[in-house]
Coordinates of C-alpha atoms in Angstrom, one line a residue:
M240 CA 113.5 132.2 142.3
V241 CA 111.8 128.9 141.5
V242 CA 108.3 129.2 140.1
P243 CA 105.7 127.1 142.1
S244 CA 104.7 124.0 140.1
R245 CA 101.3 122.5 140.0
K246 CA 100.4 118.9 139.2
L247 CA 99.5 117.6 135.8
Q248 CA 96.0 116.6 137.0
D249 CA 95.3 120.2 138.0
L250 CA 96.3 121.5 134.6
I251 CA 94.1 118.9 132.9
E252 CA 91.1 120.0 135.0
E253 CA 91.6 123.7 134.3
I254 CA 91.9 123.1 130.5
R255 CA 88.7 121.0 130.5
E256 CA 86.9 123.7 132.4
A257 CA 87.6 126.2 129.6
K258 CA 84.4 127.3 127.9
T259 CA 85.9 128.5 124.6
Q260 CA 89.0 127.8 122.6
A261 CA 90.3 131.2 123.4
Q262 CA 90.2 130.4 127.1
E263 CA 91.9 127.1 126.5
R264 CA 94.7 128.9 124.6
E265 CA 95.1 131.5 127.4
V266 CA 95.4 128.7 130.1
I267 CA 98.0 126.8 128.0
Q268 CA 100.0 130.0 127.2
K269 CA 100.3 130.9 130.9
E270 CA 101.3 127.3 131.8
C271 CA 103.9 127.2 129.0
A272 CA 105.4 130.4 130.4
H273 CA 105.7 128.8 133.8
I274 CA 107.2 125.7 132.3
R275 CA 109.8 127.8 130.4
A276 CA 110.7 129.7 133.6
S277 CA 111.1 126.4 135.5
F278 CA 113.4 125.0 132.8
R279 CA 115.4 128.3 132.8
D280 CA 115.8 128.2 136.5
G281 CA 116.9 124.6 136.4
D282 CA 114.6 123.0 139.0
P283 CA 115.8 119.4 139.1
L284 CA 113.1 118.1 141.4
H285 CA 110.1 119.2 139.3
R286 CA 111.6 118.9 135.8
H287 CA 109.8 115.6 135.1
R288 CA 106.5 117.1 136.2
Q289 CA 107.0 120.1 134.0
L290 CA 107.9 117.9 131.0
A291 CA 104.8 115.7 131.7
K292 CA 102.6 118.8 131.5
L293 CA 104.4 119.9 128.3
L294 CA 103.8 116.5 126.7
Y295 CA 100.1 116.8 127.5
V296 CA 100.1 120.3 125.8
H297 CA 101.9 118.7 122.8
M298 CA 99.2 116.1 122.5
L299 CA 96.6 118.8 122.4
G300 CA 98.3 120.2 119.3
Y301 CA 100.3 123.1 120.8
P302 CA 104.0 123.7 120.2
A303 CA 106.3 122.0 122.7
H304 CA 109.7 121.9 120.9
F305 CA 111.4 123.9 123.6
G306 CA 111.3 120.8 125.8
Q307 CA 113.5 118.7 123.6
M308 CA 116.7 119.4 125.6
E309 CA 114.9 118.8 128.9
C310 CA 114.2 115.2 127.6
L311 CA 117.9 114.7 127.2
K312 CA 118.6 115.9 130.7
L313 CA 115.9 113.6 132.2
I314 CA 117.2 110.6 130.2
A315 CA 120.7 111.2 131.7
S316 CA 119.3 111.4 135.2
P317 CA 119.9 108.4 137.5
R318 CA 116.3 108.5 138.8
F319 CA 113.8 106.1 137.2
T320 CA 111.0 108.6 137.4
D321 CA 113.0 111.1 135.4
K322 CA 114.1 108.5 132.9
R323 CA 110.5 107.4 132.3
V324 CA 109.2 110.8 131.5
G325 CA 112.4 111.7 129.5
Y326 CA 112.2 108.7 127.3
L327 CA 108.5 109.3 126.7
G328 CA 109.3 112.9 125.8
A329 CA 112.0 111.7 123.4
M330 CA 109.5 109.4 121.6
L331 CA 107.0 112.2 121.2
L332 CA 109.2 115.3 120.6
L333 CA 112.2 113.9 118.8
D334 CA 112.6 112.3 115.4
E335 CA 115.3 112.1 112.7
R336 CA 114.7 115.6 111.6
Q337 CA 116.1 117.1 114.8
D338 CA 119.8 116.9 115.4
A339 CA 119.2 116.6 119.2
H340 CA 118.2 112.9 118.8
L341 CA 121.8 112.0 118.2
L342 CA 122.8 113.3 121.6
I343 CA 120.9 110.5 123.4
T344 CA 122.8 107.7 121.7
N345 CA 125.3 107.4 124.6
S346 CA 122.5 107.6 127.2
I347 CA 120.6 104.7 125.5
K348 CA 123.8 102.7 125.2
N349 CA 124.6 103.1 128.9
D350 CA 121.0 102.2 129.9
L351 CA 121.1 99.1 127.7
S352 CA 124.2 97.9 129.5
Q353 CA 122.6 98.2 132.9
G354 CA 121.0 95.3 134.5
I355 CA 117.7 97.1 135.3
H356 CA 115.0 95.5 133.1
A357 CA 112.6 98.5 133.3
V358 CA 115.3 100.9 132.2
Q359 CA 116.4 98.6 129.4
G360 CA 112.8 98.4 128.3
L361 CA 112.4 102.2 128.2
A362 CA 115.6 102.5 126.1
L363 CA 114.6 99.8 123.7
C364 CA 111.1 101.3 123.2
T365 CA 112.6 104.7 122.5
L366 CA 115.2 103.2 120.0
S367 CA 112.5 101.3 118.2
T368 CA 110.3 104.4 117.9
M369 CA 112.7 107.2 116.8
G370 CA 116.0 105.5 116.2
S371 CA 117.8 106.8 113.1
A372 CA 120.0 104.7 110.8
E373 CA 123.1 106.1 112.5
M374 CA 121.7 105.1 116.0
C375 CA 120.8 101.7 114.7
R376 CA 124.3 101.0 113.4
D377 CA 125.9 102.3 116.7
L378 CA 123.6 100.2 119.0
A379 CA 123.1 97.0 116.9
T380 CA 125.6 95.1 119.0
E381 CA 123.9 95.9 122.3
V382 CA 120.5 94.9 120.9
E383 CA 121.9 91.6 119.7
K384 CA 123.2 90.8 123.2
L385 CA 119.8 91.6 124.7
L386 CA 118.1 89.1 122.4
L387 CA 119.5 86.4 124.6
E388 CA 118.7 88.1 127.9
R389 CA 117.1 85.9 130.6
S390 CA 114.1 88.2 131.1
P391 CA 111.3 87.6 128.5
Y392 CA 110.3 91.2 128.9
V393 CA 113.7 92.5 127.7
R394 CA 113.9 89.8 125.0
K395 CA 110.5 90.8 123.6
K396 CA 111.5 94.5 123.5
A397 CA 114.9 93.6 121.9
V398 CA 113.2 91.6 119.1
L399 CA 110.9 94.5 118.2
T400 CA 113.8 96.9 118.3
A401 CA 115.7 94.5 115.9
V402 CA 112.7 94.7 113.5
H403 CA 113.0 98.5 113.5
M404 CA 116.7 98.2 112.8
I405 CA 116.2 95.9 109.9
R406 CA 113.7 98.3 108.3
K407 CA 116.1 101.2 108.8
V408 CA 119.4 99.4 107.9
P409 CA 118.8 96.2 105.9
E410 CA 122.5 95.4 105.9
L411 CA 122.3 94.6 109.6
S412 CA 120.5 91.4 108.7
D413 CA 123.5 89.2 109.1
I414 CA 123.9 90.2 112.8
F415 CA 120.4 88.8 113.8
L416 CA 120.4 85.6 111.6
P417 CA 122.0 83.2 114.2
V418 CA 119.9 84.4 117.1
C419 CA 116.5 84.0 115.4
A420 CA 116.8 80.2 115.1
K421 CA 117.3 80.0 118.9
L422 CA 114.4 82.2 119.6
L423 CA 112.0 79.9 117.7
H424 CA 112.2 77.5 120.7
E425 CA 110.7 80.2 122.9
R426 CA 107.5 79.4 124.9
H427 CA 106.8 83.1 125.7
H428 CA 104.1 84.4 123.4
G429 CA 105.4 87.9 123.0
V430 CA 109.0 86.7 122.3
L431 CA 107.8 84.1 119.8
L432 CA 105.4 86.6 118.0
G433 CA 108.2 89.1 117.8
T434 CA 110.7 86.5 116.5
I435 CA 108.3 85.5 113.7
T436 CA 107.9 89.2 112.7
L437 CA 111.7 89.6 112.7
I438 CA 112.2 86.5 110.5
T439 CA 109.5 87.8 108.1
E440 CA 111.3 91.2 107.8
L441 CA 114.7 89.4 107.2
C442 CA 113.2 87.1 104.5
E443 CA 111.6 90.0 102.7
R444 CA 114.8 92.0 102.6
S445 CA 117.5 89.5 102.1
P446 CA 117.6 86.5 99.6
A447 CA 120.3 84.9 101.8
A448 CA 118.0 85.1 104.8
L449 CA 115.2 83.6 102.8
K450 CA 117.4 80.6 101.8
H451 CA 118.6 80.3 105.4
F452 CA 115.2 80.2 107.1
R453 CA 113.7 77.7 104.6
K454 CA 115.4 75.1 106.8
V455 CA 113.1 76.0 109.7
V456 CA 109.9 75.4 107.8
P457 CA 109.2 72.0 109.6
Q458 CA 109.7 73.8 112.9
L459 CA 107.2 76.5 111.9
V460 CA 104.7 73.9 110.7
Q461 CA 105.0 72.1 114.1
I462 CA 104.4 75.3 116.0
L463 CA 101.3 76.1 114.0
R464 CA 100.0 72.5 114.3
T465 CA 100.3 72.7 118.1
L466 CA 98.4 76.0 118.0
V467 CA 95.6 74.4 115.9
T468 CA 95.3 71.1 117.8
T469 CA 96.2 71.6 121.5
G470 CA 96.5 75.4 121.8
Y471 CA 99.5 77.4 123.0
S472 CA 98.3 79.3 126.0
T473 CA 94.7 79.8 127.1
E474 CA 95.2 83.5 128.0
H475 CA 95.9 84.3 124.3
S476 CA 92.8 82.6 122.9
I477 CA 90.1 84.8 121.3
S478 CA 86.6 83.5 120.8
G479 CA 87.7 79.9 120.9
V480 CA 90.6 80.4 118.4
S481 CA 94.0 79.7 119.9
D482 CA 96.3 82.7 119.6
P483 CA 95.0 84.0 116.2
F484 CA 97.7 86.7 116.1
L485 CA 100.5 84.2 116.2
Q486 CA 98.7 81.9 113.7
V487 CA 98.3 84.8 111.2
Q488 CA 102.0 85.8 111.6
I489 CA 103.2 82.2 111.1
L490 CA 101.0 81.8 108.0
R491 CA 102.4 85.0 106.5
L492 CA 105.9 83.7 107.1
L493 CA 105.1 80.3 105.5
R494 CA 103.7 82.2 102.5
I495 CA 107.0 83.9 102.0
L496 CA 109.1 80.8 102.6
G497 CA 106.9 78.6 100.3
R498 CA 106.7 80.9 97.4
N499 CA 108.4 79.4 94.3
H500 CA 109.8 76.6 96.4
E501 CA 108.5 73.1 95.8
D502 CA 110.0 71.3 98.8
S503 CA 108.8 73.9 101.4
S504 CA 105.3 74.0 99.8
E505 CA 105.1 70.2 100.0
I506 CA 105.9 70.3 103.8
M507 CA 103.1 72.7 104.6
N508 CA 100.4 71.4 102.3
D509 CA 98.8 69.0 104.9
L510 CA 98.9 71.5 107.6
L511 CA 97.2 74.2 105.5
A512 CA 94.5 71.7 104.6
Q513 CA 94.0 71.0 108.3
V514 CA 93.7 74.7 109.2
A515 CA 91.4 75.3 106.3
T516 CA 89.0 72.6 107.3
N517 CA 89.1 72.8 111.1
T518 CA 89.0 76.6 111.7
D519 CA 85.8 78.0 113.1
T520 CA 84.5 80.9 111.0
S521 CA 81.6 81.9 113.2
R522 CA 83.9 84.5 114.9
N523 CA 86.0 87.2 113.3
A524 CA 89.2 85.8 114.7
G525 CA 88.6 82.5 112.9
S526 CA 87.8 84.3 109.6
A527 CA 91.1 86.2 109.9
V528 CA 93.1 82.9 110.3
L529 CA 91.1 81.3 107.5
F530 CA 91.7 84.2 105.1
E531 CA 95.5 84.1 105.7
T532 CA 95.4 80.4 105.1
V533 CA 93.7 81.0 101.7
L534 CA 96.3 83.6 100.8
T535 CA 99.1 81.2 101.7
I536 CA 97.6 78.4 99.7
M537 CA 97.4 80.6 96.6
D538 CA 100.9 82.0 96.9
I539 CA 102.8 78.7 97.4
R540 CA 103.0 75.8 95.0
S541 CA 100.1 74.0 96.6
A542 CA 98.2 71.0 95.2
A543 CA 95.3 71.6 92.8
G544 CA 92.7 70.3 95.2
L545 CA 93.9 72.6 97.9
R546 CA 93.6 75.6 95.7
V547 CA 90.0 74.6 94.8
L548 CA 89.3 74.4 98.6
A549 CA 90.7 77.9 99.1
V550 CA 88.5 79.3 96.4
N551 CA 85.5 77.6 97.9
I552 CA 86.3 79.2 101.3
L553 CA 86.3 82.6 99.6
G554 CA 83.0 81.7 98.0
R555 CA 81.6 81.0 101.5
F556 CA 82.9 84.3 102.6
L557 CA 80.7 86.0 100.0
L558 CA 77.7 84.6 101.9
N559 CA 78.8 86.1 105.2
S560 CA 76.7 88.8 106.7
D561 CA 79.8 90.9 107.5
K562 CA 80.4 93.5 104.8
N563 CA 84.1 93.5 105.6
I564 CA 84.5 89.8 105.0
R565 CA 82.6 90.0 101.7
Y566 CA 84.8 92.8 100.6
V567 CA 87.9 90.8 101.4
A568 CA 86.5 87.8 99.6
L569 CA 85.8 89.8 96.4
T570 CA 89.2 91.4 96.5
S571 CA 90.9 88.0 96.9
L572 CA 88.9 86.3 94.2
L573 CA 89.8 89.2 91.9
R574 CA 93.5 88.4 92.4
L575 CA 92.9 84.7 91.8
V576 CA 90.7 85.0 88.7
Q577 CA 93.7 85.0 86.3
S578 CA 95.4 81.9 87.7
D579 CA 92.3 79.9 88.7
H580 CA 89.6 81.1 86.4
S581 CA 87.6 77.9 86.3
A582 CA 87.5 77.6 90.1
V583 CA 86.4 81.2 90.6
Q584 CA 83.8 80.8 87.8
R585 CA 81.8 78.4 89.9
H586 CA 80.9 81.2 92.3
R587 CA 79.7 83.5 89.5
P588 CA 76.0 83.6 90.6
T589 CA 77.1 84.7 94.1
V590 CA 79.4 87.4 92.7
V591 CA 76.6 88.7 90.5
E592 CA 74.3 88.9 93.6
C593 CA 76.9 91.1 95.2
L594 CA 76.3 93.7 92.4
R595 CA 73.1 94.7 94.1
E596 CA 74.9 95.5 97.4
P597 CA 74.0 99.0 98.7
D598 CA 77.5 99.5 99.8
A599 CA 79.5 101.3 97.1
S600 CA 82.8 99.6 97.8
L601 CA 81.2 96.2 97.6
S602 CA 79.4 96.8 94.4
R603 CA 82.5 98.2 92.8
R604 CA 84.6 95.2 93.7
A605 CA 81.7 92.9 92.5
L606 CA 81.6 94.8 89.2
E607 CA 85.4 94.4 88.7
L608 CA 85.2 90.7 89.4
S609 CA 82.1 90.2 87.2
L610 CA 83.8 91.8 84.3
A611 CA 86.9 89.6 84.9
L612 CA 84.7 86.5 84.8
V613 CA 83.2 87.2 81.3
N614 CA 84.3 84.7 78.7
S615 CA 83.1 83.4 75.3
S616 CA 80.8 80.8 76.9
N617 CA 79.0 83.1 79.3
V618 CA 79.1 86.4 77.5
R619 CA 75.4 86.5 76.8
A620 CA 74.3 85.8 80.3
M621 CA 76.9 88.0 82.0
T622 CA 76.2 90.9 79.7
K623 CA 72.5 90.7 80.4
E624 CA 73.3 90.8 84.2
L625 CA 75.7 93.7 83.7
Q626 CA 73.2 95.6 81.6
G627 CA 70.6 95.2 84.3
F628 CA 73.1 96.5 86.9
L629 CA 73.9 99.5 84.5
E630 CA 70.3 100.7 84.6
S631 CA 70.3 101.1 88.4
C632 CA 73.9 101.4 89.4
P633 CA 75.2 104.6 91.1
V634 CA 76.4 107.4 88.9
D635 CA 80.1 107.0 89.8
L636 CA 80.0 103.3 88.6
R637 CA 78.3 103.9 85.3
A638 CA 81.3 104.8 83.4
D639 CA 83.3 101.7 84.6
C640 CA 80.3 99.4 84.0
A641 CA 79.6 100.8 80.5
S642 CA 83.3 100.6 79.5
G643 CA 83.5 97.0 80.8
I644 CA 80.5 95.9 78.9
L645 CA 81.8 97.4 75.7
L646 CA 85.2 95.8 76.1
A647 CA 83.7 92.4 76.9
A648 CA 81.4 92.6 73.8
E649 CA 84.3 93.6 71.6
R650 CA 86.4 90.6 72.8
F651 CA 83.7 87.8 73.1
A652 CA 80.8 88.9 70.8
P653 CA 79.3 85.7 69.3
T654 CA 77.7 87.5 66.3
K655 CA 77.9 91.0 64.8
R656 CA 74.2 91.5 65.4
W657 CA 74.5 90.7 69.1
H658 CA 77.5 93.0 69.3
I659 CA 75.5 95.9 67.7
D660 CA 72.5 95.3 69.9
T661 CA 74.8 95.3 73.0
I662 CA 76.4 98.6 72.2
L663 CA 73.1 100.1 71.3
Q664 CA 71.7 99.0 74.7
V665 CA 74.7 100.6 76.5
L666 CA 74.3 103.8 74.6
T667 CA 70.6 104.0 75.3
T668 CA 71.1 103.3 79.0
A669 CA 74.3 105.3 79.8
G670 CA 75.3 107.0 76.6
T671 CA 76.9 110.0 78.4
H672 CA 79.2 107.8 80.4
V673 CA 80.7 105.7 77.6
R674 CA 84.3 106.0 76.4
D675 CA 85.1 108.5 73.7
D676 CA 85.9 105.9 71.1
A677 CA 82.5 104.1 71.5
V678 CA 80.9 106.1 68.7
A679 CA 83.7 105.4 66.2
N680 CA 83.8 101.7 67.1
L681 CA 80.1 101.3 66.5
I682 CA 80.2 103.2 63.2
Q683 CA 83.1 101.0 62.1
L684 CA 81.2 97.8 63.2
I685 CA 78.0 98.8 61.3
G686 CA 79.9 99.9 58.2
G687 CA 81.6 96.5 58.0
A688 CA 78.4 94.5 58.5
Q689 CA 76.7 95.0 55.1
E690 CA 74.0 92.5 55.8
L691 CA 72.9 94.4 58.9
H692 CA 72.7 97.9 57.4
T693 CA 68.9 97.8 57.2
Y694 CA 68.6 96.3 60.7
S695 CA 71.0 98.8 62.2
V696 CA 69.4 101.9 60.6
R697 CA 65.9 100.9 61.7
R698 CA 67.0 100.2 65.3
L699 CA 68.9 103.4 65.5
Y700 CA 66.0 105.4 64.0
S701 CA 63.6 104.0 66.6
A702 CA 66.0 104.7 69.5
L703 CA 66.6 108.2 68.3
A704 CA 62.9 108.9 67.9
Q705 CA 62.4 107.9 71.6
D706 CA 65.3 109.8 73.1
I707 CA 67.7 112.5 71.8
S708 CA 69.4 113.2 75.1
Q709 CA 72.1 110.5 74.9
Q710 CA 74.7 112.2 72.7
P711 CA 76.8 109.2 71.6
L712 CA 73.6 107.4 70.6
V713 CA 72.4 110.5 68.6
Q714 CA 75.7 110.8 66.8
V715 CA 75.7 107.1 65.7
A716 CA 72.1 107.3 64.7
A717 CA 72.6 110.5 62.7
W718 CA 75.6 108.9 60.9
C719 CA 73.6 105.7 60.1
I720 CA 70.5 107.6 59.0
G721 CA 72.5 109.8 56.7
E722 CA 74.5 106.8 55.3
Y723 CA 71.6 104.3 54.9
G724 CA 68.6 106.5 54.9
D725 CA 67.3 105.0 51.6
L726 CA 67.2 101.5 53.4
L727 CA 65.1 103.1 56.1
L728 CA 62.5 104.3 53.6
E729 CA 62.2 101.3 51.3
G730 CA 61.8 97.6 51.8
S731 CA 61.3 95.8 55.1
C732 CA 63.5 94.0 57.6
E733 CA 62.5 90.6 58.9
E734 CA 64.6 91.0 62.0
T735 CA 62.7 94.1 63.3
E736 CA 59.1 95.1 63.7
P737 CA 57.4 96.6 60.7
L738 CA 58.3 100.3 60.4
Q739 CA 56.8 102.8 58.0
V740 CA 58.8 105.9 57.7
E741 CA 58.3 108.9 55.5
E742 CA 61.0 111.3 54.2
E743 CA 59.4 114.2 56.1
E744 CA 59.6 112.3 59.4
V745 CA 63.3 111.6 58.9
L746 CA 64.1 115.2 58.1
A747 CA 62.0 116.4 61.0
L748 CA 63.8 114.1 63.4
L749 CA 67.2 115.4 62.3
E750 CA 66.0 119.0 62.5
R751 CA 64.8 118.3 66.1
V752 CA 68.3 117.1 66.9
L753 CA 69.8 120.3 65.4
Q754 CA 67.5 122.5 67.4
S755 CA 67.7 120.7 70.7
H756 CA 69.5 122.5 73.5
M757 CA 70.9 119.1 74.6
S758 CA 72.8 118.6 71.4
L759 CA 76.6 119.2 71.5
P760 CA 78.3 121.0 68.6
A761 CA 79.8 117.6 67.5
T762 CA 76.3 116.1 67.5
R763 CA 74.9 119.0 65.4
G764 CA 77.8 118.4 63.0
Y765 CA 76.7 114.7 62.6
A766 CA 73.1 115.8 62.0
L767 CA 74.0 118.5 59.5
T768 CA 76.2 116.1 57.6
A769 CA 73.4 113.4 57.7
L770 CA 71.0 115.9 56.1
M771 CA 73.5 116.6 53.4
K772 CA 73.9 112.9 52.7
L773 CA 70.1 112.5 52.5
S774 CA 70.0 115.1 49.7
T775 CA 71.5 112.3 47.5
R776 CA 69.6 109.4 49.1
L777 CA 66.1 110.8 49.1
H778 CA 64.0 111.4 46.0
G779 CA 61.9 114.3 47.2
D780 CA 62.5 118.0 47.0
N781 CA 65.8 119.1 48.6
N782 CA 64.7 122.7 49.3
R783 CA 64.0 121.9 52.9
I784 CA 67.5 120.5 53.4
R785 CA 68.9 123.5 51.5
Q786 CA 67.2 125.9 53.8
V787 CA 68.3 124.1 57.0
V788 CA 71.9 124.0 55.8
S789 CA 71.9 127.7 54.9
I790 CA 70.7 128.6 58.4
Y791 CA 73.9 127.3 59.9
G792 CA 76.0 129.4 57.5
S793 CA 76.0 132.1 60.2
C794 CA 76.4 129.8 63.2
L795 CA 78.7 130.9 66.0
D796 CA 80.4 127.5 66.0
V797 CA 83.2 127.7 63.5
E798 CA 83.1 124.0 62.5
L799 CA 79.3 124.0 61.9
Q800 CA 79.6 127.3 60.0
Q801 CA 82.3 125.9 57.8
R802 CA 80.4 122.8 57.0
A803 CA 77.2 124.7 56.3
V804 CA 79.0 127.2 53.9
E805 CA 80.7 124.4 52.0
Y806 CA 77.5 122.3 51.7
S807 CA 75.6 125.4 50.5
T808 CA 78.4 125.9 47.9
L809 CA 77.9 122.3 46.7
F810 CA 74.2 122.9 46.4
R811 CA 74.7 126.1 44.4
K812 CA 77.5 125.1 42.1
F813 CA 77.2 121.3 41.6
D814 CA 73.5 120.7 42.0
H815 CA 73.2 119.9 38.3
M816 CA 75.1 116.7 38.8
R817 CA 72.4 115.3 41.2
C818 CA 69.9 114.3 38.5
A819 CA 72.4 112.3 36.5
W820 CA 73.5 110.6 39.6
H821 CA 69.9 109.7 40.6
S822 CA 69.1 108.2 37.2
A823 CA 72.3 106.2 37.0
T824 CA 72.1 104.8 40.5
A825 CA 68.4 103.9 40.0
E826 CA 69.5 101.5 37.1
D827 CA 72.8 100.4 38.4
P828 CA 74.0 101.5 41.9
N829 CA 77.6 100.7 41.0
S830 CA 77.7 103.0 37.9
C831 CA 77.7 106.8 37.9
P832 CA 78.2 108.4 34.5
L833 CA 79.0 111.8 35.9
P834 CA 81.2 114.2 34.0
K835 CA 84.8 114.1 35.1
V836 CA 85.2 116.6 37.8
P837 CA 88.8 117.2 38.8
F838 CA 89.2 116.5 42.5
W839 CA 91.2 114.3 44.8
V840 CA 90.5 112.7 48.1
Q841 CA 92.8 112.3 51.0
G842 CA 92.1 110.7 54.4
A843 CA 90.4 107.5 55.6
Q844 CA 86.8 106.6 56.2
P845 CA 84.6 108.1 57.5
H846 CA 86.2 111.5 57.0
Y847 CA 87.6 112.6 53.7
T848 CA 89.1 115.9 52.5
L849 CA 87.8 116.6 49.1
L850 CA 89.5 119.3 47.0
L851 CA 87.6 120.6 44.0
Q852 CA 88.8 122.6 41.0
S853 CA 86.0 124.8 39.8
E854 CA 85.3 128.2 38.3
P855 CA 85.7 130.2 40.5
P856 CA 87.9 127.8 42.5
I857 CA 87.0 126.7 46.0
H858 CA 90.0 127.4 48.1
S859 CA 88.9 125.7 51.3
S860 CA 89.2 122.0 52.1
L861 CA 85.8 120.4 52.2
K862 CA 85.5 117.9 55.0
L863 CA 82.9 115.7 53.4
S864 CA 82.0 113.1 56.0
W865 CA 78.8 112.6 53.9
L866 CA 81.0 110.8 51.2
P867 CA 82.0 107.6 52.9
N868 CA 81.7 105.4 49.8
L869 CA 83.4 106.7 46.7
G870 CA 81.7 103.9 44.7
H871 CA 78.5 105.8 44.8
L872 CA 80.1 108.7 42.9
G873 CA 81.9 106.4 40.5
T874 CA 85.7 106.2 41.1
S875 CA 86.2 106.2 37.4
N876 CA 85.3 109.9 37.3
C877 CA 88.0 110.7 39.9
V878 CA 90.9 112.3 38.1
P879 CA 93.8 114.3 39.5
P880 CA 93.5 118.0 38.8

């Protein structure tokens, strides 16, 4: 018995009237049961209606796989109403993962051979949507014949199907090469646009096709010139721009044909200059055409003046009120900065202004371009701008901005002092966001600039006294204070403001770092080692340092505990050497008449492993980062054990 069938419109109304999702599921489940019963009973008159309802259910996200075979039956039907729904169902329900799609190959082949244009269009649409590689190979000959069909409707569908075939099976390129040259003479917009797309696909996938179609560059130039000057068809004009979709597609094809080819580039140079100067950018369609023109100019071997014109167009895009256009301009300039650095450099002020954009994507692109524009001549000005941006930029951009400033300073620093100041500024502003190697790099830089030791230790001491939350800054400051603490206490530095520091103040600051809950274990290690270094740099009583060091002998952190225990051992067993060292270095810093202590040092600055022989022997390795300069101990006293 045939189950009564209701119309698709009635089903849609009932589904929309459902109050809850459960009610909607109930309606759909009942209807799917009716559809299954109808398919099982084999109702030929209402099969297309049942499948149409099933496709609607499928678009709502419910399973509809049981209708795949019904699609094949409808496609094989002689009625157009059945074929239309059958082909639509095949496009929605079938793909290469189902074996059933191979069963419709013969039906598509038969329909392509018929003279009914509507049926041919349905078959071509289905083939271009879900055709597998096997189907493309089997039906390539039929599609090639339809490329020369009298009906523009069929030719357009056949061209788009050929594009799909080339993407699926690139070796089919040779079949469509001869036909494409004839289709370039088309006046129908859809056929010509599809032909340009097909030629683009062929050129991208076949070097032979690329060489073949370079002969038609003059013809493409003429088509584009006609579009720019007189227009192609008024119904395809958008906002006063004649057929922008076709213009964009031709420009993309010219970009491929002119790349690394002098003759083709020479033919299209004048046309590109004409398009670049005459296109109206007050509308989005004109901006799209102009943007594709700029990309084409940059990709081919164009004249130098034309490339400068293209960069200037992108510079004008940066002033556009549309955020999308500004983003596209920044992205394009970032691509061009390596090949046309001087031309892009002229738009540096505008790029810097884009750093202040509230849109995150725009500010990120502007940051990348600003960092790419830094060179030896503008490093001071650009770094100042970037540091200002670093102070107020979003958190997700701080790491990139800080890393970019550090890299630029490392490459283009005019002086060591400027380099040190720049790194200190970055550490002060965004210390927690810098790269892991920033601390080691700054320590190495300060250690190698002997004339700046006093300046560096004073700057770092002042910065540490103001803020101990930026861990990389605290680590560098602790190292520098421990290494050059004597320079901090004595003398003056003309390059900094007068600073009077007492020994107690220095020790109190390092103790504050050790006690701060913000200090990382590594930072406490730097501070503890700095205190140990100061025991040889300062001339006061070392009992305070000894007490602080002994406290960390029971620290839960193994590294800090090991350091504290080893430093306490040095205090206890070798403290008698300190007086001789002080008296010797006071007279001559380069001499140190210490008794010969058998030890050896392995490792590189700033971390040594010092092994001592003593009674009783010290069996552990002392990681004495407080001993960066062996000259202070007198290398003449270093003898192997």
